[in-house]
XYZ file of C-alpha atoms in Angstrom:
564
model
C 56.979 152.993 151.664
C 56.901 149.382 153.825
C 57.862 150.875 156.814
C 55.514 154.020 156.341
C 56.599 157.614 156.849
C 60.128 158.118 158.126
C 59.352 159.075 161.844
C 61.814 161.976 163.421
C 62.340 162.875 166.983
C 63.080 165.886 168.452
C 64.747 165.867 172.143
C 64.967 169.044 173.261
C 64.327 170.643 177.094
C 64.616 174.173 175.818
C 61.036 174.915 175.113
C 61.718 177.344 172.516
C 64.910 175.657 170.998
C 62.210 172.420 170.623
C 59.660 174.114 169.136
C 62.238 176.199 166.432
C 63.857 172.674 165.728
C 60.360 170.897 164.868
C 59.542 173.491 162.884
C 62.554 173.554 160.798
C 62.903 170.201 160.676
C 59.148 169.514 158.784
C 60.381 172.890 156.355
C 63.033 170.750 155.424
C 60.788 167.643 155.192
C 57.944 168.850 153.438
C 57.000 166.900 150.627
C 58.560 163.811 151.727
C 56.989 161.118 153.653
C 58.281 161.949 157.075
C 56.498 162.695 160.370
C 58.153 164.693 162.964
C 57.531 164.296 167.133
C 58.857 165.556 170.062
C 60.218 164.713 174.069
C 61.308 167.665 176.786
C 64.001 164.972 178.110
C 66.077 161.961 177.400
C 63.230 160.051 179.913
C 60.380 161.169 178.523
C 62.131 160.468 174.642
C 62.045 156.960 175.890
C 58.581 156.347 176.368
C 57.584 158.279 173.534
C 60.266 156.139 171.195
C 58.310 153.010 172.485
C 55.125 154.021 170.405
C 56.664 156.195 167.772
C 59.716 153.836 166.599
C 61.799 156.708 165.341
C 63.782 156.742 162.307
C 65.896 159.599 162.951
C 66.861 161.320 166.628
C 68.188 164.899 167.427
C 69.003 164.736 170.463
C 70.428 167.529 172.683
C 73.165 166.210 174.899
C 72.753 167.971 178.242
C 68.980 167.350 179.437
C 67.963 166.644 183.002
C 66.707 163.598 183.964
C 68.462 161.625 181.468
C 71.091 163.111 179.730
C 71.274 162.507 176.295
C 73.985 160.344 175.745
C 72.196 157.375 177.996
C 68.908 157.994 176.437
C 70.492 157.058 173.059
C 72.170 154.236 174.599
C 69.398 152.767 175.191
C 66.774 153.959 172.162
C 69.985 151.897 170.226
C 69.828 148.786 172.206
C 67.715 145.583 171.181
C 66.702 147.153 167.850
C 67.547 144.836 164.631
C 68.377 148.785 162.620
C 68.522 151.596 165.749
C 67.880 154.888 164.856
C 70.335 157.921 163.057
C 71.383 159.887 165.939
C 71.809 163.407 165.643
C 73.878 165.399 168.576
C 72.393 168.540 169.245
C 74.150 170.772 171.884
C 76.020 173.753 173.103
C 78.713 172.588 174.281
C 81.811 172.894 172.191
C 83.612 170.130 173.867
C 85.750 167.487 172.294
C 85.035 164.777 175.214
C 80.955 165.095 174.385
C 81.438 164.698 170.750
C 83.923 161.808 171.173
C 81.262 159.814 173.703
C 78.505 160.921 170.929
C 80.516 158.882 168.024
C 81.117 155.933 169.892
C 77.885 155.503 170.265
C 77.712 155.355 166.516
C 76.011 159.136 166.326
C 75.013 160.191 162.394
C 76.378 163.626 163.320
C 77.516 166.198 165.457
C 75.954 169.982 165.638
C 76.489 172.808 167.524
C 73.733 175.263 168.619
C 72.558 177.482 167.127
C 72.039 175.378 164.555
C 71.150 176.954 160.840
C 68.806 175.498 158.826
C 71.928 174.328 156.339
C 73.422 172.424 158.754
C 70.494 170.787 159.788
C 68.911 170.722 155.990
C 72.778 168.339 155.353
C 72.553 166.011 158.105
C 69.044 165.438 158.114
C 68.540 164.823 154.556
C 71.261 163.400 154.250
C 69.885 160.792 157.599
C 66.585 160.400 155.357
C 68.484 159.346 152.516
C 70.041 156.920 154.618
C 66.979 155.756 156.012
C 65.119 155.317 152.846
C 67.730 153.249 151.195
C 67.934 150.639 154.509
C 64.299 149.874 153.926
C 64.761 149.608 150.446
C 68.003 147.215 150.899
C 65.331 145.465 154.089
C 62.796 144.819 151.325
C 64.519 143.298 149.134
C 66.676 141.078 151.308
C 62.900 140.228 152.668
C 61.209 139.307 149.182
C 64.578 137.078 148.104
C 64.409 135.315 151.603
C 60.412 134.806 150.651
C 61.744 133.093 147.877
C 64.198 131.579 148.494
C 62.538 130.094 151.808
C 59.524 128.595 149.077
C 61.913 127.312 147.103
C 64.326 125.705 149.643
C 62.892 122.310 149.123
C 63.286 121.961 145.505
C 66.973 123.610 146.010
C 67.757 120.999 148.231
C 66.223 118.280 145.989
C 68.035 119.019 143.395
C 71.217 119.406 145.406
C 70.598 115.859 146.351
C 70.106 114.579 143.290
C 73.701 116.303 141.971
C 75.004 114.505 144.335
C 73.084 111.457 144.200
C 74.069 111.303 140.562
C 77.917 112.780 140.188
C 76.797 116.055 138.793
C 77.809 117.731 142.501
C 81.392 116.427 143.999
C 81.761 116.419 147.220
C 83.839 117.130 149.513
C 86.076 119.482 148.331
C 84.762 120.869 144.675
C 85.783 124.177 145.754
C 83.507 127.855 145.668
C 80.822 126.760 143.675
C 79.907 123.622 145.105
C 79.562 125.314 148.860
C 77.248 128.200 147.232
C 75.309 125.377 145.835
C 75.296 123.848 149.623
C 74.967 127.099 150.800
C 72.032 128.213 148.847
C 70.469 124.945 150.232
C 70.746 125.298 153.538
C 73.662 122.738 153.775
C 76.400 124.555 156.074
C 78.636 121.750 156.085
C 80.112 119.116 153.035
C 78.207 115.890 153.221
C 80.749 113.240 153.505
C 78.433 110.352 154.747
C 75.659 108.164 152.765
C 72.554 106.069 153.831
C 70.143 104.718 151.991
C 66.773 103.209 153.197
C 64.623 100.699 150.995
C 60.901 100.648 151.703
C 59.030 98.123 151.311
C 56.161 98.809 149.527
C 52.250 98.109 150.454
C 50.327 95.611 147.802
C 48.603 96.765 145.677
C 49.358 100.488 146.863
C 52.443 102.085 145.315
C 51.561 105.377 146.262
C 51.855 104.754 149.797
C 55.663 104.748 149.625
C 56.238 107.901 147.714
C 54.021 109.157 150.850
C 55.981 107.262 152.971
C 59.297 108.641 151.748
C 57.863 112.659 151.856
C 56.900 111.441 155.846
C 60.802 110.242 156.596
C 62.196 113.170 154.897
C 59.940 115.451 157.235
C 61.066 113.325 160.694
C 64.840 113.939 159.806
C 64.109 117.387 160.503
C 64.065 116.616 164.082
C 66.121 113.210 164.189
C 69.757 115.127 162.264
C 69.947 118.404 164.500
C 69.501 116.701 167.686
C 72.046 114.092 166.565
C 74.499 117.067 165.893
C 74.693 116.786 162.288
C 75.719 120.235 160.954
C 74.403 119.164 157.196
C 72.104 116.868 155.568
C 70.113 116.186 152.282
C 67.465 113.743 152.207
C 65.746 112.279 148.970
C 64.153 109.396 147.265
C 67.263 107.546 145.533
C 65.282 105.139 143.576
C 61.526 103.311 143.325
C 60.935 102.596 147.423
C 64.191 103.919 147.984
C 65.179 107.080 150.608
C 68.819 108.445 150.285
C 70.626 110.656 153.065
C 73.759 112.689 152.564
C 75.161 114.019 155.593
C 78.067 114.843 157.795
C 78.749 113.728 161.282
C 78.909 116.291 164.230
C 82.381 118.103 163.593
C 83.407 117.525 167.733
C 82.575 113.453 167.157
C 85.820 111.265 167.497
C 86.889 109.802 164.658
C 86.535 106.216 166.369
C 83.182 107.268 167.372
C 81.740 107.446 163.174
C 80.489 104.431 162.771
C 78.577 103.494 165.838
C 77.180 107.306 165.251
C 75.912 106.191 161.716
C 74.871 103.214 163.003
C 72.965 104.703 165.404
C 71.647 107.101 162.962
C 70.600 104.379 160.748
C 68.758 102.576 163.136
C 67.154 105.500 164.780
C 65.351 106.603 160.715
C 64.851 102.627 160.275
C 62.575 102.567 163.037
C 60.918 105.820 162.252
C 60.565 103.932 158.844
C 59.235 101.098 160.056
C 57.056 103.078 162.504
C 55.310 105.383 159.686
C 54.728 102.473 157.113
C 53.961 99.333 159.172
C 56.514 97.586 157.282
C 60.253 96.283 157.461
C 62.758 99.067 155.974
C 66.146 98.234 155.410
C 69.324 99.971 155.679
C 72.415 100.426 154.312
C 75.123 102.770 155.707
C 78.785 103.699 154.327
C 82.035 105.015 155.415
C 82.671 108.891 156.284
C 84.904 109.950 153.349
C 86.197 113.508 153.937
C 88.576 113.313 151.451
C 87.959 115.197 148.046
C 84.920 113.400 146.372
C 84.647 111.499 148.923
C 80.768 111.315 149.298
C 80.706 109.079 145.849
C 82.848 106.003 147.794
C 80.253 106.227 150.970
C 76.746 106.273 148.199
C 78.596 103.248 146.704
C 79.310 101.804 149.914
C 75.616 102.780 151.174
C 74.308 100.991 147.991
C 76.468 98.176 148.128
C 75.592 97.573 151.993
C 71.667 98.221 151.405
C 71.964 95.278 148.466
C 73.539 93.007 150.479
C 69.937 93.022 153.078
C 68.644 90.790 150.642
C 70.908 88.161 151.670
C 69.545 88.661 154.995
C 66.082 89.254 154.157
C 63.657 92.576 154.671
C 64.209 94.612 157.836
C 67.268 94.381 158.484
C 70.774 97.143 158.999
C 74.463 97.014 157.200
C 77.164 98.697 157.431
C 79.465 98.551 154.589
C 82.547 97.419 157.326
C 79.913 93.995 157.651
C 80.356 93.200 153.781
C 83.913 94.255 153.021
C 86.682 91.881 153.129
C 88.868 92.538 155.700
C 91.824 92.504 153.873
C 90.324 95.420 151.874
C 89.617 97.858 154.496
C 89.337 101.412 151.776
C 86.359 102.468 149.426
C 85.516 100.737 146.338
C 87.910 101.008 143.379
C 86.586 103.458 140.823
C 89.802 103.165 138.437
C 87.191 102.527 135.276
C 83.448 104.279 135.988
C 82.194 102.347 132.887
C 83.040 99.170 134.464
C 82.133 100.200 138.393
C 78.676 98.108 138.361
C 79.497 95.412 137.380
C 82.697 95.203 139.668
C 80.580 95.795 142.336
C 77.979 93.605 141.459
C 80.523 90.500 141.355
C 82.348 92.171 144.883
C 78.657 91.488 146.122
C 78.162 87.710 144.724
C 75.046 89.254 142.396
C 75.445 86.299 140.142
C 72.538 86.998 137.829
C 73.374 90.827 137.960
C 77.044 90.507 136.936
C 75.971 88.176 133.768
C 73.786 90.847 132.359
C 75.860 93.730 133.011
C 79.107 91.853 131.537
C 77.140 90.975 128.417
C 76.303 94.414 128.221
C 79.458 95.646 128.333
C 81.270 92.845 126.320
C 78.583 93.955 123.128
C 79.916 97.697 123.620
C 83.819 96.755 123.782
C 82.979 94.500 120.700
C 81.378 96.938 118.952
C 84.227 99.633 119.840
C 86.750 97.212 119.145
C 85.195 96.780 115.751
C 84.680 100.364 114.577
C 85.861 102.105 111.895
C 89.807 102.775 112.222
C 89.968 100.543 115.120
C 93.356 98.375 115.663
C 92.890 97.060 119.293
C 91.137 93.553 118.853
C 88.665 92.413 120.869
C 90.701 89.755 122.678
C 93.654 92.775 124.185
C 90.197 94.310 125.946
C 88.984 91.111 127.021
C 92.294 90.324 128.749
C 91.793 94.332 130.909
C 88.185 92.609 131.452
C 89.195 89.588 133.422
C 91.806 90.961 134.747
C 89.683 93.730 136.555
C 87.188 90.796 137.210
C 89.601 88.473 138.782
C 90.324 91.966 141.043
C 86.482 92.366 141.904
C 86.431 89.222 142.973
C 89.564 89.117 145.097
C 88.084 92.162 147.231
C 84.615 90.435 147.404
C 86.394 87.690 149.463
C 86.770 84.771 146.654
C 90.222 82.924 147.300
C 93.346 83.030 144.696
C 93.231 79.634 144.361
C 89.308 80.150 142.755
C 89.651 82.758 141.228
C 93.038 82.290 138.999
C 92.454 78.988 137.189
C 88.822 80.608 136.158
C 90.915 83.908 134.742
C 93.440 81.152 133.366
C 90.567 79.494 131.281
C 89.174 82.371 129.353
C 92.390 84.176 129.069
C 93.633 80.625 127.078
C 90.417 80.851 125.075
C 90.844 84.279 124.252
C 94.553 84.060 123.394
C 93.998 80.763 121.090
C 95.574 81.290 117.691
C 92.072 79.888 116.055
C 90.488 82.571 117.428
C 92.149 86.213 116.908
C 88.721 87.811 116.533
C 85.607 86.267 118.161
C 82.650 86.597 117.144
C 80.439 88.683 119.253
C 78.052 86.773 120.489
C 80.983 84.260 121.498
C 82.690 86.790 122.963
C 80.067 88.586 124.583
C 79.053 84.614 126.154
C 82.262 83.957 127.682
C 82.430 87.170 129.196
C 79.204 87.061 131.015
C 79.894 83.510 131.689
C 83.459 84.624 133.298
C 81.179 87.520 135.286
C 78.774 85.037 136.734
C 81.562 82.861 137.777
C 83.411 85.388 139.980
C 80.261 86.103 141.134
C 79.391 82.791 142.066
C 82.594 82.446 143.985
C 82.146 86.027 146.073
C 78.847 84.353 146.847
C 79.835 81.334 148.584
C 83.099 82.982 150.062
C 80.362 85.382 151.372
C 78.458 82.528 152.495
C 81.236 80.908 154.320
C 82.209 84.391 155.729
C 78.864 84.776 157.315
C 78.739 80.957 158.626
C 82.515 82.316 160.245
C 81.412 84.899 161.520
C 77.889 82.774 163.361
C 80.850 80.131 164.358
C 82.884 82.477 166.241
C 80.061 84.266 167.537
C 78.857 81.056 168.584
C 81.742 79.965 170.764
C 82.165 82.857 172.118
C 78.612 82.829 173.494
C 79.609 79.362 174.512
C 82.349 80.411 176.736
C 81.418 83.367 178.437
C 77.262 82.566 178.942
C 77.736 82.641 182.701
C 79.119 86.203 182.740
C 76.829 89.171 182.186
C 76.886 89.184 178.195
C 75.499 91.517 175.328
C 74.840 91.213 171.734
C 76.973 94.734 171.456
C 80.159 92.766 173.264
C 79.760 89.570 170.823
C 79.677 91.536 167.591
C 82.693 93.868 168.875
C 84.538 90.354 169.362
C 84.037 89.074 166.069
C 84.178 93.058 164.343
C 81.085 93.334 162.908
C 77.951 95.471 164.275
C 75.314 94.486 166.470
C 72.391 94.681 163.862
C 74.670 92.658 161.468
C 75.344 89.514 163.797
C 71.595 89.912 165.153
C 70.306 89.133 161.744
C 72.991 86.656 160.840
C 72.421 84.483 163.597
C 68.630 84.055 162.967
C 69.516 83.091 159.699
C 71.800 80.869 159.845
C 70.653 79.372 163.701
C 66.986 79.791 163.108
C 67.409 81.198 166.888
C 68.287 84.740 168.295
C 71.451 85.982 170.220
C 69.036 85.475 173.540
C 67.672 82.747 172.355
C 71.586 80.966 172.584
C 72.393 82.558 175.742
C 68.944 81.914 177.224
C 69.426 77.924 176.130
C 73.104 77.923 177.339
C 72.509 79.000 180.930
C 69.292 76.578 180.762
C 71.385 73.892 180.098
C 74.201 74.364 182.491
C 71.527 75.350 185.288
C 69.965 71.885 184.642
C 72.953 70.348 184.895
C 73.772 71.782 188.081
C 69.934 71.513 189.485
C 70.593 67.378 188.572
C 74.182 66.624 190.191
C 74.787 69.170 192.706
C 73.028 70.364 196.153
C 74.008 73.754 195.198
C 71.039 76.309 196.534
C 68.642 77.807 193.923
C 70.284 81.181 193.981
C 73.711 79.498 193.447
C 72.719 77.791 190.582
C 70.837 80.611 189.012
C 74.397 82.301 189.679
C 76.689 80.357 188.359
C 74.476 79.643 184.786
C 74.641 83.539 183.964
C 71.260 84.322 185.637
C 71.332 88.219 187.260
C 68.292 87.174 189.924
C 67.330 84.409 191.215
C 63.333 85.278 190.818
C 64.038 85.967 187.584
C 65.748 82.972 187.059
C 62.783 80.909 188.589
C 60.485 82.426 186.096
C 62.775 81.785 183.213
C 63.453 78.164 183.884
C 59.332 77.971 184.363
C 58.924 79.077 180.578
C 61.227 77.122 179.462
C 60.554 73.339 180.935
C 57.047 74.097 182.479
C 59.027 72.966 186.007
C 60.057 75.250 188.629
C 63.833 74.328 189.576
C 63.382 72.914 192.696
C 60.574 70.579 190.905
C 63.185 70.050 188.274
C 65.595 68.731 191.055
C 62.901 66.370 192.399
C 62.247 65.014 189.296
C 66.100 64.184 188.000
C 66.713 63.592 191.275
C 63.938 61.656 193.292
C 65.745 61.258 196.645
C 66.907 65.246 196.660
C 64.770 67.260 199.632
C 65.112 71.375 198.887
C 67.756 73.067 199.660
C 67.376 76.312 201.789
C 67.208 79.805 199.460
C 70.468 80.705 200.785
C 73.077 77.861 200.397
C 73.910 74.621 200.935
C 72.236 71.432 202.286
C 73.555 71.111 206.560
C-alpha cells in the first residue's frame, strides 16, 4: 500500500479500558496491514498524532486534560483527508453524540464495547480508508499524466482552434472539456499573432525563438489578468495567441488592454531574438464562434505590417474602414481569402487566388449534369468582389464601372460559355483590380490619417502633447500613427513636435525681447534648461547666442523676464 500500513489510535485514560481496546483492536486487524498505537489523553493523542499520522481514531470522549471532542477538532484540522473518528464513551447522552457527528465522527459507541461492535465500525473505517488511498492514487497517477501531457493538450487545442476544428466561444460541453482538459478555464475570444523575423542563414533559431515566447507568456498573461490563453506557432516564423481578457476589464478598456498586451510579447520578442517582430491584434468577439472573426482580424492586421515595414504593431480597428466597424464577412468560406486579400490591397495575392478559384467554378460549372453556366457564377464572383472592395475602403465610383466591365463581358451574347482560361483571366484580372484600388484608397487613408495628425501637431505644439493624445484624435493607436508617420514624413512624432517648438522659439528668440524662460514657454518647452540644451542640439547655438546673431544690436535679457 502507498501510504503504508493503516495506522490506528487508541485514546483512552482508563488504563485497563486502553490496554483491552488495543488488544482487540489488532485481533480484529490481524492479517491486514494495520498498526495500532496508543495516548492516555486527548493532549498527549496530539503529540503522538504528529509522528504517527493516524488513519483511524477511537477516541473516548471524557479525558482530562483535553477532552476528546477538542482533541479531534484539532487532529481534523489542516489535514488534506483527517482521520475516521471513532467515539468511545460512557456516557449515554444525546448532546455528546450530537457534538461527536458534527464533527464529522465515523461512529458512535458506547462502553463496554463488544468486540462486534467494534469488529463493524472498525472494519468497516479500514475499508474506508483503503479505498481513499486507492481513489488518492489514482487521481495522483492521471494528474502525472495528464500534467506531462499538458503541453501537447494545449497544442493541439490551439491548433483546433487555429484551424476551425474547435469553435469558440460558445460550442457548448465538449468544447469547455476540451479547454478544460487544457488548462484553459475561460473561452478564448481574442487573437494575436506575432511574425518573427528570422536569422540568415539560421532557420532554426526561430522555432527556438517561438518555444522561448511561448515560455515568457507564462508570466506576461496571469499578471495581465487573463483567465485563459493558448499560445502556438501559427505558421513558418509565425507565434499565435488565443486568449480572453480579464472578465472585471471594461468593455471600453479591450483594446488598449490588447494593445498593451501586444506590445508588452513584441518586445519580449524582440528582446529574445535581436530582431524586429511584428504584431497583429484583433477584436474581442464573445459572441458564438467568435474567436474565428478576431484570428482573421489578427491575420489580416499582422499582413498589413508589411505596408509599414518589419517591427512594427496593428490593430485590426487601424486597417478597417470606418464605415465597416464589425468582423470580416464569412458568408462564403471558400471565397474568404481572397475577399480578404483584395479588403487588404494584396494585389498579386488576390490574382492568384481568383485564378484559382475561377479554374474550380469552371470546372464545377462544367461537370457532369451541371446546368448553371459559368457566366451566372461569375456574376456571384464580382459581385462579392465589388463587396470586398467596398469594405477595404475603394470608392463606389471605382469600384462599379470595373464590376460594370466584366459583368458586360460576361453577359455578351458571343460568349454564353467562356472558355476557361478566358474566364479564369478576367477573373483574376477583375481580383487584381479591386485590389489595386483597396491599395491606393489604403494609401490615401494612411496619407489622411499623417495629414490630420499633422495639423493637429501643428496647432497644439505649444501645449504639453503626446503621441497617445494625437492618435486618440485621429482614432487610430499610438503604435499605428508612430509607424505611419516615419513612413510617410521620414521623421518621428518628436521629431515634428521637437521642429515645431524649434521653429516658433526661433521666431520669438529673433523679434521679441521676451526672456529665455518665456520663450522656452510659450514654444511648448516644460524647462527652460532643458530647453537650452535642446535648442543647443539642434542649431549648435545656445538661444541667447541665437538672439545675438539674428539680432546683432539685442543685449540679454535677464532669466526672469523682460528687458527694463
Amino acid at each position: 500500500m502507498k501510504d503504508g500500513p493503516v495506522r490506528v489510535l487508541v485514546v483512552e485514560d482508563e488504563a485497563l479500558q486502553r490496554e483491552a481496546l488495543v488488544a482487540m483492536c489488532r485481533m480484529l486487524l490481524e492479517g491486514r496491514p494495520a498498526e495500532v498505537a496508543w495516548a492516555q489523553d486527548g493532549a498527549r493523542a496530539l503529540e503522538t498524532a504528529a509522528a504517527f499520522r493516524p488513519d483511524i481514531v477511537l477516541m473516548d470522549i471524557k479525558m482530562p486534560v483535553l477532552d476528546g471532542l477538542k482533541s479531534a477538532r484539532r487532529l481534523a484540522a489542516g489535514r488534506a483527508r483527517p482521520p475516521e473518528i471513532i467515539f468511545v464513551t460512557a456516557y449515554d447522552d444525546f448532546a455528546y453524540a450530537r457534538d461527536a457527528l458534527a464533527l464529522g465522527a465515523a461512529d458512535y459507541l458506547l462502553k463496554p464495547v463488544s468486540v462486534e461492535d467494534l469488529r463493524r465500525v472498525l472494519l468497516g473505517a479500514f475499508d474506508r480508508v483503503v479505498a481513499a488511498r486507492r481513489r488518492a492514487e489514482k487521481t495522483e497517477r492521471l494528474t502525472r499524466r495528464l500534467r506531462a501531457a499538458l503541453p501537447v493538450l494545449r497544442l493541439e487545442v490551439f491548433r483546433d482552434l487555429l484551424d476551425g476544428t474547435l469553435i469558440c466561444p460558445g460550442a457548448g460541453p465538449p468544447a469547455r472539456e476540451r479547454l478544460a482538459l487544457a488548462g484553459v478555464t475561460s473561452e478564448p475570444s481574442l487573437a494575436v499573432f506575432l511574425a518573427l523575423e528570422p536569422a540568415p542563414g539560421d532557420p532554426a533559431q526561430a522555432a527556438v525563438a517561438e518555444q522561448d515566447i511561448s515560455r515568457v507568456l507564462t508570466r506576461i498573461l496571469p499578471r495581465r489578468g487573463s483567465p485563459a490563453w493558448l499560445a502556438g506557432p501559427a505558421g513558418p516564423g509565425r507565434l499565435g495567441l488565443f486568449c480572453h481578457p480579464p472578465l472585471d476589464l471594461p468593455p471600453d478598456a479591450v483594446r488598449e488592454w490588447a494593445l498593451g498586451l501586444a506590445a508588452e510579447m513584441r518586445g519580449e520578442a524582440e528582446r529574445l531574438t535581436g530582431r524586429p517582430v511584428s504584431a497583429g491584434v484583433g477584436d474581442v468577439h464573445a459572441e458564438p464562434g467568435g474567436l474565428a472573426a478576431s484570428i482573421r482580424e489578427a491575420s489580416a492586421a499582422l499582413r498589413s505590417c508589411a505596408q509599414l515595414g518589419p517591427g512594427c504593431l496593428v490593430h485590426v480597428s487601424d486597417i478597417r474602414p470606418e464605415t465597416s466597424p464589425g468582423p470580416y464577412d464569412d458568408d462564403l468560406p471558400p471565397m474568404e481569402p481572397l475577399l480578404e486579400a483584395i479588403r487588404l490591397g494584396q494585389v498579386d495575392q488576390a490574382g492568384a487566388l481568383a485564378g484559382r478559384l475561377a479554374g474550380e467554378m469552371s470546372f464545377s460549372a462544367r461537370g457532369s449534369g451541371s446546368t448553371v453556366p459559368p457566366r451566372v457564377l461569375g456574376a456571384e464572383f464580382v459581385a462579392l468582389c465589388g463587396r470586398a472592395a467596398l469594405e477595404g475602403g475603394a470608392g463606389s465610383a471605382q469600384v462599379r464601372p470595373v464590376q460594370e466591365q466584366i459583368l458586360g463581358w460576361l453577359a455578351g451574347a458571343s460568349a454564353p460559355r467562356p472558355g476557361a482560361a478566358e474566364f479564369e483571366r478576367a477573373l483574376a484580372g477583375l481580383a487584381r483590380d479591386m485590389a489595386g484600388l483597396v491599395r491606393a484608397a489604403q494609401a490615401e487613408r494612411q496619407r489622411g490619417v499623417v495629414r490630420r495628425a499633422l495639423a493637429y501637431i501643428q496647432a497644439r505644439f505649444a501645449e504639453p502633447l503626446t503621441l497617445e493624445e494625437v492618435a486618440r484624435a485621429v482614432h487610430v493607436s499610438p503604435y499605428y500613427l508612430s509607424h505611419l508617420l516615419s513612413r510617410e514624413s521620414g521623421r518621428s512624432f518628436t521629431d515634428h513636435l521637437t521642429g515645431l517648438r524649434m521653429a516658433r522659439a526661433k521666431e520669438l528668440l529673433a523679434s521679441s525681447d521676451l526672456s529665455i524662460g518665456e520663450v522656452a514657454a510659450r514654444a511648448g518647452f516644460s524647462e527652460g534648461n532643458y530647453f537650452a540644451r535642446v535648442f543647443k542640439r539642434e542649431t549648435g547655438l545656445t538661444p541667447s547666442a541665437y538672439r545675438r546673431q539674428t539680432r546683432p544690436s539685442a543685449e540679454d535679457t535677464p532669466p526672469g523676464g523682460k528687458q527694463p
